[in-house]
Amino acid sequence: MIKIPFHPMIFETDIISLSWHGFFSVIGVAVAVYMVIKQSRKDGIEDDLIFNVASWGVIGGIIGARLVHILDNLDYYIDNPINFLYIWRGGIGLWGGILGGLLGGVLYAKFIRLDRSMIGRLMDFAAPALLAAQAIGRIGDIINGEHCSRATDFFFGWYYTNPNSPGMSCITRSESWSNGHFPLGSDPSTPVHPAALYEFIWDIIGLVILVVFRNKLQPNGSLWFVYLAWYSLGRFLIQWVRLDRVYFWGLQEAHFIAIICFVVSVIFLSVKTRRSN
C-alpha cells in the first residue's frame, strides 16, 4: 500500500493560500495554452487570437468548474457561503471546467465573427492540450487527496496520513453519501482506489491517441469530439470507484454528464463523418 503524507497547502496565510491542486491547475493551463500556440503557429494563426480565445476559455472554465463543484457540495457551501470564493484552496469540478471553457471560448470566437471552420480548428488544437492540462492537474489531486474513493485491498491502494488532507474525511463522506463503501470500522488509514491516478493514466493514453490522429480527422472540430468521447468514457468508468454524491439509479453527477457528452460526441462524429464522405 502507498502512504501519502503531504500537506495539501503549499503555503497558507490569513489573506491567501495556495494548494497543490491550485498550483498544478495553473501549470496545466499554462502548458495547454503553450501547446495550442505552438500548433496554431504552424497554421499561421496569430498569437493574439489564441491568447484572447484562451483567456475567455479560461474564464469560462474557472466559473464552470467552481459552479459544478459548489452544486456537488451544496450543503457545505450553504453553511459556509464565504467559501464560494476560495477557489485557490481547491475545489473545482472538471466537467464544469471543460464545458465552461468551451462555452467561453466559442462565445468569444462568435463575438469576433470567426467562421465555423476556424472555430472547429481551434477546438482541435485545444483537444490534446486539454488532456495534457487535465493530467497535470491530477498530480495536484494526488498530492492533496482531493477525491474520495472506495476502499480496496489491492497492492496499489493508497491512503493519506496528513490530518489536513481532504483524503482524511473520506470515511465520513462514504457513510453520508454513498451508503458506506468502506468496511464497517474503517479508519483513515484504510487504503482506497487511486482514482486520480487512474484518470491521470487515462488522460496520458488519450493524449497519445489525439496527437497521432490530430491531422487525420475531418471536418474541423472532429478531434475535439473524439477527446470529449474519450474523456467521457474514462470518467464514466473511473467514477464507479469514486465517492461523490449519489443522486439516483446509483449514479453520481459525473456519470450523467459523461453519458450526455459521450452520446453528443458520437452523434456529432457520425453525422459529420457521413457528410464529409
PDB file of N, CA and C in Angstrom, residues 104-202:
ATOM      1  N   GLY A 104     -17.057  29.535 -23.065  1.00  0.00           N
ATOM      2  CA  GLY A 104     -16.396  30.836 -23.051  1.00  0.00           C
ATOM      3  C   GLY A 104     -15.605  31.094 -24.319  1.00  0.00           C
ATOM      4  N   GLY A 105     -14.841  30.102 -24.769  1.00  0.00           N
ATOM      5  CA  GLY A 105     -14.040  30.265 -25.973  1.00  0.00           C
ATOM      6  C   GLY A 105     -14.881  30.422 -27.221  1.00  0.00           C
ATOM      7  N   VAL A 106     -15.926  29.613 -27.354  1.00  0.00           N
ATOM      8  CA  VAL A 106     -16.779  29.667 -28.549  1.00  0.00           C
ATOM      9  C   VAL A 106     -17.565  30.973 -28.602  1.00  0.00           C
ATOM     10  N   LEU A 107     -18.084  31.420 -27.459  1.00  0.00           N
ATOM     11  CA  LEU A 107     -18.830  32.682 -27.450  1.00  0.00           C
ATOM     12  C   LEU A 107     -17.944  33.849 -27.867  1.00  0.00           C
ATOM     13  N   TYR A 108     -16.708  33.855 -27.394  1.00  0.00           N
ATOM     14  CA  TYR A 108     -15.795  34.927 -27.814  1.00  0.00           C
ATOM     15  C   TYR A 108     -15.491  34.817 -29.307  1.00  0.00           C
ATOM     16  N   ALA A 109     -15.258  33.604 -29.779  1.00  0.00           N
ATOM     17  CA  ALA A 109     -14.978  33.406 -31.201  1.00  0.00           C
ATOM     18  C   ALA A 109     -16.156  33.866 -32.058  1.00  0.00           C
ATOM     19  N   LYS A 110     -17.371  33.595 -31.593  1.00  0.00           N
ATOM     20  CA  LYS A 110     -18.558  34.070 -32.308  1.00  0.00           C
ATOM     21  C   LYS A 110     -18.635  35.592 -32.270  1.00  0.00           C
ATOM     22  N   PHE A 111     -18.275  36.159 -31.132  1.00  0.00           N
ATOM     23  CA  PHE A 111     -18.342  37.618 -30.966  1.00  0.00           C
ATOM     24  C   PHE A 111     -17.425  38.327 -31.951  1.00  0.00           C
ATOM     25  N   ILE A 112     -16.249  37.754 -32.202  1.00  0.00           N
ATOM     26  CA  ILE A 112     -15.316  38.383 -33.152  1.00  0.00           C
ATOM     27  C   ILE A 112     -15.514  37.850 -34.571  1.00  0.00           C
ATOM     28  N   ARG A 113     -16.595  37.091 -34.759  1.00  0.00           N
ATOM     29  CA  ARG A 113     -17.041  36.647 -36.080  1.00  0.00           C
ATOM     30  C   ARG A 113     -16.078  35.682 -36.778  1.00  0.00           C
ATOM     31  N   LEU A 114     -15.513  34.765 -36.019  1.00  0.00           N
ATOM     32  CA  LEU A 114     -14.768  33.679 -36.656  1.00  0.00           C
ATOM     33  C   LEU A 114     -15.760  32.721 -37.295  1.00  0.00           C
ATOM     34  N   ASP A 115     -15.401  32.146 -38.445  1.00  0.00           N
ATOM     35  CA  ASP A 115     -16.310  31.203 -39.083  1.00  0.00           C
ATOM     36  C   ASP A 115     -16.230  29.834 -38.398  1.00  0.00           C
ATOM     37  N   ARG A 116     -17.175  28.973 -38.758  1.00  0.00           N
ATOM     38  CA  ARG A 116     -17.273  27.668 -38.095  1.00  0.00           C
ATOM     39  C   ARG A 116     -16.023  26.828 -38.290  1.00  0.00           C
ATOM     40  N   SER A 117     -15.456  26.902 -39.483  1.00  0.00           N
ATOM     41  CA  SER A 117     -14.274  26.103 -39.766  1.00  0.00           C
ATOM     42  C   SER A 117     -13.110  26.502 -38.859  1.00  0.00           C
ATOM     43  N   MET A 118     -12.922  27.812 -38.669  1.00  0.00           N
ATOM     44  CA  MET A 118     -11.837  28.278 -37.803  1.00  0.00           C
ATOM     45  C   MET A 118     -12.104  27.906 -36.346  1.00  0.00           C
ATOM     46  N   ILE A 119     -13.357  28.034 -35.918  1.00  0.00           N
ATOM     47  CA  ILE A 119     -13.694  27.646 -34.544  1.00  0.00           C
ATOM     48  C   ILE A 119     -13.402  26.163 -34.330  1.00  0.00           C
ATOM     49  N   GLY A 120     -13.790  25.345 -35.310  1.00  0.00           N
ATOM     50  CA  GLY A 120     -13.515  23.913 -35.215  1.00  0.00           C
ATOM     51  C   GLY A 120     -12.030  23.616 -35.181  1.00  0.00           C
ATOM     52  N   ARG A 121     -11.264  24.387 -35.958  1.00  0.00           N
ATOM     53  CA  ARG A 121      -9.807  24.187 -35.973  1.00  0.00           C
ATOM     54  C   ARG A 121      -9.205  24.513 -34.610  1.00  0.00           C
ATOM     55  N   LEU A 122      -9.649  25.607 -34.010  1.00  0.00           N
ATOM     56  CA  LEU A 122      -9.150  25.979 -32.686  1.00  0.00           C
ATOM     57  C   LEU A 122      -9.542  24.936 -31.636  1.00  0.00           C
ATOM     58  N   MET A 123     -10.737  24.390 -31.767  1.00  0.00           N
ATOM     59  CA  MET A 123     -11.157  23.324 -30.851  1.00  0.00           C
ATOM     60  C   MET A 123     -10.247  22.104 -30.983  1.00  0.00           C
ATOM     61  N   ASP A 124      -9.880  21.784 -32.227  1.00  0.00           N
ATOM     62  CA  ASP A 124      -8.972  20.649 -32.448  1.00  0.00           C
ATOM     63  C   ASP A 124      -7.595  20.906 -31.834  1.00  0.00           C
ATOM     64  N   PHE A 125      -7.123  22.152 -31.929  1.00  0.00           N
ATOM     65  CA  PHE A 125      -5.851  22.487 -31.282  1.00  0.00           C
ATOM     66  C   PHE A 125      -5.954  22.292 -29.770  1.00  0.00           C
ATOM     67  N   ALA A 126      -7.116  22.622 -29.228  1.00  0.00           N
ATOM     68  CA  ALA A 126      -7.295  22.580 -27.770  1.00  0.00           C
ATOM     69  C   ALA A 126      -7.420  21.167 -27.223  1.00  0.00           C
ATOM     70  N   ALA A 127      -7.875  20.220 -28.050  1.00  0.00           N
ATOM     71  CA  ALA A 127      -8.192  18.878 -27.546  1.00  0.00           C
ATOM     72  C   ALA A 127      -7.012  18.194 -26.850  1.00  0.00           C
ATOM     73  N   PRO A 128      -5.864  17.997 -27.516  1.00  0.00           N
ATOM     74  CA  PRO A 128      -4.744  17.369 -26.809  1.00  0.00           C
ATOM     75  C   PRO A 128      -4.218  18.230 -25.676  1.00  0.00           C
ATOM     76  N   ALA A 129      -4.299  19.546 -25.834  1.00  0.00           N
ATOM     77  CA  ALA A 129      -3.836  20.442 -24.774  1.00  0.00           C
ATOM     78  C   ALA A 129      -4.675  20.274 -23.513  1.00  0.00           C
ATOM     79  N   LEU A 130      -5.962  20.062 -23.682  1.00  0.00           N
ATOM     80  CA  LEU A 130      -6.837  19.852 -22.531  1.00  0.00           C
ATOM     81  C   LEU A 130      -6.474  18.579 -21.777  1.00  0.00           C
ATOM     82  N   LEU A 131      -6.213  17.511 -22.512  1.00  0.00           N
ATOM     83  CA  LEU A 131      -5.833  16.266 -21.836  1.00  0.00           C
ATOM     84  C   LEU A 131      -4.507  16.421 -21.098  1.00  0.00           C
ATOM     85  N   ALA A 132      -3.579  17.162 -21.690  1.00  0.00           N
ATOM     86  CA  ALA A 132      -2.309  17.416 -21.001  1.00  0.00           C
ATOM     87  C   ALA A 132      -2.549  18.201 -19.718  1.00  0.00           C
ATOM     88  N   ALA A 133      -3.401  19.230 -19.803  1.00  0.00           N
ATOM     89  CA  ALA A 133      -3.708  20.042 -18.626  1.00  0.00           C
ATOM     90  C   ALA A 133      -4.398  19.213 -17.549  1.00  0.00           C
ATOM     91  N   GLN A 134      -5.316  18.354 -17.968  1.00  0.00           N
ATOM     92  CA  GLN A 134      -6.023  17.512 -17.002  1.00  0.00           C
ATOM     93  C   GLN A 134      -5.073  16.548 -16.303  1.00  0.00           C
ATOM     94  N   ALA A 135      -4.163  15.969 -17.063  1.00  0.00           N
ATOM     95  CA  ALA A 135      -3.196  15.038 -16.468  1.00  0.00           C
ATOM     96  C   ALA A 135      -2.325  15.755 -15.442  1.00  0.00           C
ATOM     97  N   ILE A 136      -1.865  16.952 -15.784  1.00  0.00           N
ATOM     98  CA  ILE A 136      -1.043  17.723 -14.848  1.00  0.00           C
ATOM     99  C   ILE A 136      -1.854  18.093 -13.609  1.00  0.00           C
ATOM    100  N   GLY A 137      -3.096  18.502 -13.812  1.00  0.00           N
ATOM    101  CA  GLY A 137      -3.949  18.850 -12.684  1.00  0.00           C
ATOM    102  C   GLY A 137      -4.182  17.692 -11.737  1.00  0.00           C
ATOM    103  N   ARG A 138      -4.240  16.477 -12.279  1.00  0.00           N
ATOM    104  CA  ARG A 138      -4.461  15.303 -11.432  1.00  0.00           C
ATOM    105  C   ARG A 138      -3.272  15.036 -10.509  1.00  0.00           C
ATOM    106  N   ILE A 139      -2.091  15.524 -10.872  1.00  0.00           N
ATOM    107  CA  ILE A 139      -0.949  15.392  -9.960  1.00  0.00           C
ATOM    108  C   ILE A 139      -1.252  16.135  -8.658  1.00  0.00           C
ATOM    109  N   GLY A 140      -1.838  17.327  -8.783  1.00  0.00           N
ATOM    110  CA  GLY A 140      -2.238  18.072  -7.595  1.00  0.00           C
ATOM    111  C   GLY A 140      -3.294  17.347  -6.791  1.00  0.00           C
ATOM    112  N   ASP A 141      -4.240  16.698  -7.484  1.00  0.00           N
ATOM    113  CA  ASP A 141      -5.266  15.915  -6.791  1.00  0.00           C
ATOM    114  C   ASP A 141      -4.643  14.781  -5.990  1.00  0.00           C
ATOM    115  N   ILE A 142      -3.650  14.128  -6.579  1.00  0.00           N
ATOM    116  CA  ILE A 142      -2.982  13.009  -5.911  1.00  0.00           C
ATOM    117  C   ILE A 142      -2.313  13.486  -4.626  1.00  0.00           C
ATOM    118  N   ILE A 143      -1.611  14.615  -4.690  1.00  0.00           N
ATOM    119  CA  ILE A 143      -0.929  15.136  -3.510  1.00  0.00           C
ATOM    120  C   ILE A 143      -1.932  15.583  -2.456  1.00  0.00           C
ATOM    121  N   ASN A 144      -2.979  16.273  -2.888  1.00  0.00           N
ATOM    122  CA  ASN A 144      -3.949  16.836  -1.952  1.00  0.00           C
ATOM    123  C   ASN A 144      -4.856  15.798  -1.307  1.00  0.00           C
ATOM    124  N   GLY A 145      -5.189  14.743  -2.043  1.00  0.00           N
ATOM    125  CA  GLY A 145      -6.222  13.829  -1.569  1.00  0.00           C
ATOM    126  C   GLY A 145      -7.603  14.366  -1.847  1.00  0.00           C
ATOM    127  N   GLU A 146      -7.760  14.994  -3.018  1.00  0.00           N
ATOM    128  CA  GLU A 146      -8.991  15.708  -3.343  1.00  0.00           C
ATOM    129  C   GLU A 146     -10.210  14.809  -3.511  1.00  0.00           C
ATOM    130  N   HIS A 147     -10.044  13.623  -4.038  1.00  0.00           N
ATOM    131  CA  HIS A 147     -11.204  12.818  -4.413  1.00  0.00           C
ATOM    132  C   HIS A 147     -11.261  11.525  -3.604  1.00  0.00           C
ATOM    133  N   CYS A 148     -12.357  11.368  -2.894  1.00  0.00           N
ATOM    134  CA  CYS A 148     -12.539  10.161  -2.090  1.00  0.00           C
ATOM    135  C   CYS A 148     -12.888   8.980  -2.989  1.00  0.00           C
ATOM    136  N   SER A 149     -12.386   7.809  -2.621  1.00  0.00           N
ATOM    137  CA  SER A 149     -12.588   6.609  -3.434  1.00  0.00           C
ATOM    138  C   SER A 149     -12.965   5.432  -2.549  1.00  0.00           C
ATOM    139  N   ARG A 150     -13.434   4.381  -3.182  1.00  0.00           N
ATOM    140  CA  ARG A 150     -13.808   3.174  -2.456  1.00  0.00           C
ATOM    141  C   ARG A 150     -12.578   2.479  -1.883  1.00  0.00           C
ATOM    142  N   ALA A 151     -12.794   1.800  -0.790  1.00  0.00           N
ATOM    143  CA  ALA A 151     -11.710   1.033  -0.168  1.00  0.00           C
ATOM    144  C   ALA A 151     -11.301  -0.128  -1.068  1.00  0.00           C
ATOM    145  N   THR A 152     -10.036  -0.501  -0.984  1.00  0.00           N
ATOM    146  CA  THR A 152      -9.528  -1.628  -1.764  1.00  0.00           C
ATOM    147  C   THR A 152      -8.444  -2.343  -0.979  1.00  0.00           C
ATOM    148  N   ASP A 153      -8.301  -3.630  -1.246  1.00  0.00           N
ATOM    149  CA  ASP A 153      -7.198  -4.370  -0.628  1.00  0.00           C
ATOM    150  C   ASP A 153      -6.126  -4.714  -1.661  1.00  0.00           C
ATOM    151  N   PHE A 154      -6.222  -4.106  -2.861  1.00  0.00           N
ATOM    152  CA  PHE A 154      -5.193  -4.311  -3.870  1.00  0.00           C
ATOM    153  C   PHE A 154      -3.908  -3.602  -3.459  1.00  0.00           C
ATOM    154  N   PHE A 155      -2.789  -4.072  -3.976  1.00  0.00           N
ATOM    155  CA  PHE A 155      -1.485  -3.561  -3.555  1.00  0.00           C
ATOM    156  C   PHE A 155      -1.264  -2.103  -3.923  1.00  0.00           C
ATOM    157  N   PHE A 156      -1.999  -1.605  -4.941  1.00  0.00           N
ATOM    158  CA  PHE A 156      -1.774  -0.234  -5.386  1.00  0.00           C
ATOM    159  C   PHE A 156      -2.690   0.761  -4.680  1.00  0.00           C
ATOM    160  N   GLY A 157      -3.439   0.317  -3.668  1.00  0.00           N
ATOM    161  CA  GLY A 157      -4.263   1.247  -2.908  1.00  0.00           C
ATOM    162  C   GLY A 157      -3.401   2.244  -2.146  1.00  0.00           C
ATOM    163  N   TRP A 158      -3.952   3.415  -1.875  1.00  0.00           N
ATOM    164  CA  TRP A 158      -3.196   4.403  -1.102  1.00  0.00           C
ATOM    165  C   TRP A 158      -4.066   5.004  -0.015  1.00  0.00           C
ATOM    166  N   TYR A 159      -3.410   5.672   0.925  1.00  0.00           N
ATOM    167  CA  TYR A 159      -4.122   6.368   1.984  1.00  0.00           C
ATOM    168  C   TYR A 159      -3.312   7.588   2.403  1.00  0.00           C
ATOM    169  N   TYR A 160      -4.013   8.548   3.033  1.00  0.00           N
ATOM    170  CA  TYR A 160      -3.400   9.819   3.404  1.00  0.00           C
ATOM    171  C   TYR A 160      -3.193   9.882   4.909  1.00  0.00           C
ATOM    172  N   THR A 161      -2.077  10.446   5.322  1.00  0.00           N
ATOM    173  CA  THR A 161      -1.745  10.497   6.744  1.00  0.00           C
ATOM    174  C   THR A 161      -1.710  11.911   7.307  1.00  0.00           C
ATOM    175  N   ASN A 162      -1.650  12.927   6.450  1.00  0.00           N
ATOM    176  CA  ASN A 162      -1.633  14.294   6.966  1.00  0.00           C
ATOM    177  C   ASN A 162      -3.034  14.669   7.449  1.00  0.00           C
ATOM    178  N   PRO A 163      -3.192  15.122   8.684  1.00  0.00           N
ATOM    179  CA  PRO A 163      -4.529  15.415   9.218  1.00  0.00           C
ATOM    180  C   PRO A 163      -5.261  16.527   8.480  1.00  0.00           C
ATOM    181  N   ASN A 164      -4.542  17.336   7.705  1.00  0.00           N
ATOM    182  CA  ASN A 164      -5.172  18.414   6.948  1.00  0.00           C
ATOM    183  C   ASN A 164      -5.626  17.983   5.558  1.00  0.00           C
ATOM    184  N   SER A 165      -5.298  16.780   5.161  1.00  0.00           N
ATOM    185  CA  SER A 165      -5.637  16.312   3.822  1.00  0.00           C
ATOM    186  C   SER A 165      -7.134  16.048   3.699  1.00  0.00           C
ATOM    187  N   PRO A 166      -7.758  16.493   2.592  1.00  0.00           N
ATOM    188  CA  PRO A 166      -9.161  16.144   2.358  1.00  0.00           C
ATOM    189  C   PRO A 166      -9.391  14.639   2.349  1.00  0.00           C
ATOM    190  N   GLY A 167      -8.349  13.876   2.011  1.00  0.00           N
ATOM    191  CA  GLY A 167      -8.481  12.429   1.991  1.00  0.00           C
ATOM    192  C   GLY A 167      -8.790  11.828   3.344  1.00  0.00           C
ATOM    193  N   MET A 168      -8.525  12.579   4.424  1.00  0.00           N
ATOM    194  CA  MET A 168      -8.793  12.075   5.770  1.00  0.00           C
ATOM    195  C   MET A 168     -10.278  12.093   6.109  1.00  0.00           C
ATOM    196  N   SER A 169     -11.067  12.830   5.333  1.00  0.00           N
ATOM    197  CA  SER A 169     -12.503  12.931   5.611  1.00  0.00           C
ATOM    198  C   SER A 169     -13.326  11.932   4.820  1.00  0.00           C
ATOM    199  N   CYS A 170     -12.674  11.040   4.112  1.00  0.00           N
ATOM    200  CA  CYS A 170     -13.401  10.161   3.194  1.00  0.00           C
ATOM    201  C   CYS A 170     -14.290   9.146   3.906  1.00  0.00           C
ATOM    202  N   ILE A 171     -13.937   8.739   5.110  1.00  0.00           N
ATOM    203  CA  ILE A 171     -14.771   7.788   5.838  1.00  0.00           C
ATOM    204  C   ILE A 171     -16.129   8.396   6.114  1.00  0.00           C
ATOM    205  N   THR A 172     -16.135   9.644   6.606  1.00  0.00           N
ATOM    206  CA  THR A 172     -17.392  10.331   6.887  1.00  0.00           C
ATOM    207  C   THR A 172     -18.205  10.510   5.622  1.00  0.00           C
ATOM    208  N   ARG A 173     -17.541  10.893   4.545  1.00  0.00           N
ATOM    209  CA  ARG A 173     -18.255  11.110   3.283  1.00  0.00           C
ATOM    210  C   ARG A 173     -18.863   9.813   2.777  1.00  0.00           C
ATOM    211  N   SER A 174     -18.137   8.711   2.900  1.00  0.00           N
ATOM    212  CA  SER A 174     -18.648   7.445   2.382  1.00  0.00           C
ATOM    213  C   SER A 174     -19.902   7.028   3.125  1.00  0.00           C
ATOM    214  N   GLU A 175     -19.965   7.338   4.423  1.00  0.00           N
ATOM    215  CA  GLU A 175     -21.124   6.944   5.214  1.00  0.00           C
ATOM    216  C   GLU A 175     -22.338   7.802   4.896  1.00  0.00           C
ATOM    217  N   SER A 176     -22.113   9.109   4.627  1.00  0.00           N
ATOM    218  CA  SER A 176     -23.240  10.012   4.433  1.00  0.00           C
ATOM    219  C   SER A 176     -23.708  10.090   2.989  1.00  0.00           C
ATOM    220  N   TRP A 177     -22.821   9.791   2.034  1.00  0.00           N
ATOM    221  CA  TRP A 177     -23.170   9.961   0.632  1.00  0.00           C
ATOM    222  C   TRP A 177     -23.387   8.653  -0.107  1.00  0.00           C
ATOM    223  N   SER A 178     -22.588   7.674   0.177  1.00  0.00           N
ATOM    224  CA  SER A 178     -22.554   6.508  -0.708  1.00  0.00           C
ATOM    225  C   SER A 178     -22.839   5.197   0.008  1.00  0.00           C
ATOM    226  N   ASN A 179     -23.582   5.284   1.092  1.00  0.00           N
ATOM    227  CA  ASN A 179     -24.027   4.085   1.803  1.00  0.00           C
ATOM    228  C   ASN A 179     -22.879   3.196   2.261  1.00  0.00           C
ATOM    229  N   GLY A 180     -21.764   3.833   2.627  1.00  0.00           N
ATOM    230  CA  GLY A 180     -20.674   3.098   3.260  1.00  0.00           C
ATOM    231  C   GLY A 180     -19.966   2.106   2.377  1.00  0.00           C
ATOM    232  N   HIS A 181     -19.269   2.572   1.363  1.00  0.00           N
ATOM    233  CA  HIS A 181     -18.452   1.670   0.547  1.00  0.00           C
ATOM    234  C   HIS A 181     -17.169   1.267   1.264  1.00  0.00           C
ATOM    235  N   PHE A 182     -16.918   1.884   2.436  1.00  0.00           N
ATOM    236  CA  PHE A 182     -15.816   1.444   3.273  1.00  0.00           C
ATOM    237  C   PHE A 182     -16.332   0.354   4.207  1.00  0.00           C
ATOM    238  N   PRO A 183     -15.493  -0.608   4.582  1.00  0.00           N
ATOM    239  CA  PRO A 183     -15.916  -1.621   5.544  1.00  0.00           C
ATOM    240  C   PRO A 183     -16.240  -0.978   6.882  1.00  0.00           C
ATOM    241  N   LEU A 184     -17.175  -1.555   7.626  1.00  0.00           N
ATOM    242  CA  LEU A 184     -17.502  -1.052   8.950  1.00  0.00           C
ATOM    243  C   LEU A 184     -16.258  -1.074   9.825  1.00  0.00           C
ATOM    244  N   GLY A 185     -16.090  -0.027  10.606  1.00  0.00           N
ATOM    245  CA  GLY A 185     -14.935   0.033  11.483  1.00  0.00           C
ATOM    246  C   GLY A 185     -13.686   0.543  10.804  1.00  0.00           C
ATOM    247  N   SER A 186     -13.824   1.037   9.573  1.00  0.00           N
ATOM    248  CA  SER A 186     -12.653   1.542   8.862  1.00  0.00           C
ATOM    249  C   SER A 186     -12.131   2.809   9.529  1.00  0.00           C
ATOM    250  N   ASP A 187     -10.867   3.107   9.282  1.00  0.00           N
ATOM    251  CA  ASP A 187     -10.277   4.344   9.769  1.00  0.00           C
ATOM    252  C   ASP A 187      -9.583   5.028   8.598  1.00  0.00           C
ATOM    253  N   PRO A 188      -9.068   6.246   8.799  1.00  0.00           N
ATOM    254  CA  PRO A 188      -8.462   6.980   7.677  1.00  0.00           C
ATOM    255  C   PRO A 188      -7.282   6.285   7.014  1.00  0.00           C
ATOM    256  N   SER A 189      -6.727   5.268   7.641  1.00  0.00           N
ATOM    257  CA  SER A 189      -5.610   4.553   7.020  1.00  0.00           C
ATOM    258  C   SER A 189      -6.072   3.409   6.126  1.00  0.00           C
ATOM    259  N   THR A 190      -7.391   3.304   5.931  1.00  0.00           N
ATOM    260  CA  THR A 190      -7.909   2.296   5.016  1.00  0.00           C
ATOM    261  C   THR A 190      -7.469   2.621   3.585  1.00  0.00           C
ATOM    262  N   PRO A 191      -6.772   1.731   2.896  1.00  0.00           N
ATOM    263  CA  PRO A 191      -6.344   2.012   1.515  1.00  0.00           C
ATOM    264  C   PRO A 191      -7.547   2.143   0.579  1.00  0.00           C
ATOM    265  N   VAL A 192      -7.448   3.067  -0.346  1.00  0.00           N
ATOM    266  CA  VAL A 192      -8.532   3.307  -1.297  1.00  0.00           C
ATOM    267  C   VAL A 192      -7.992   3.247  -2.724  1.00  0.00           C
ATOM    268  N   HIS A 193      -8.916   3.108  -3.666  1.00  0.00           N
ATOM    269  CA  HIS A 193      -8.526   3.132  -5.079  1.00  0.00           C
ATOM    270  C   HIS A 193      -7.887   4.478  -5.422  1.00  0.00           C
ATOM    271  N   PRO A 194      -6.772   4.478  -6.144  1.00  0.00           N
ATOM    272  CA  PRO A 194      -6.137   5.731  -6.580  1.00  0.00           C
ATOM    273  C   PRO A 194      -6.847   6.296  -7.805  1.00  0.00           C
ATOM    274  N   ALA A 195      -8.064   6.798  -7.611  1.00  0.00           N
ATOM    275  CA  ALA A 195      -8.889   7.246  -8.735  1.00  0.00           C
ATOM    276  C   ALA A 195      -8.205   8.344  -9.544  1.00  0.00           C
ATOM    277  N   ALA A 196      -7.549   9.273  -8.855  1.00  0.00           N
ATOM    278  CA  ALA A 196      -6.861  10.349  -9.578  1.00  0.00           C
ATOM    279  C   ALA A 196      -5.732   9.801 -10.445  1.00  0.00           C
ATOM    280  N   LEU A 197      -5.071   8.757  -9.970  1.00  0.00           N
ATOM    281  CA  LEU A 197      -4.011   8.129 -10.767  1.00  0.00           C
ATOM    282  C   LEU A 197      -4.601   7.408 -11.970  1.00  0.00           C
ATOM    283  N   TYR A 198      -5.738   6.729 -11.781  1.00  0.00           N
ATOM    284  CA  TYR A 198      -6.405   6.087 -12.914  1.00  0.00           C
ATOM    285  C   TYR A 198      -6.693   7.118 -13.998  1.00  0.00           C
ATOM    286  N   GLU A 199      -7.212   8.279 -13.566  1.00  0.00           N
ATOM    287  CA  GLU A 199      -7.574   9.291 -14.551  1.00  0.00           C
ATOM    288  C   GLU A 199      -6.332   9.901 -15.197  1.00  0.00           C
ATOM    289  N   PHE A 200      -5.269  10.067 -14.437  1.00  0.00           N
ATOM    290  CA  PHE A 200      -4.004  10.551 -14.997  1.00  0.00           C
ATOM    291  C   PHE A 200      -3.538   9.627 -16.118  1.00  0.00           C
ATOM    292  N   ILE A 201      -3.565   8.329 -15.869  1.00  0.00           N
ATOM    293  CA  ILE A 201      -3.136   7.353 -16.879  1.00  0.00           C
ATOM    294  C   ILE A 201      -4.058   7.402 -18.098  1.00  0.00           C
ATOM    295  N   TRP A 202      -5.369   7.477 -17.859  1.00  0.00           N
ATOM    296  CA  TRP A 202      -6.341   7.555 -18.952  1.00  0.00           C
ATOM    297  C   TRP A 202      -6.088   8.797 -19.806  1.00  0.00           C
TER     298      TRP A 202
END
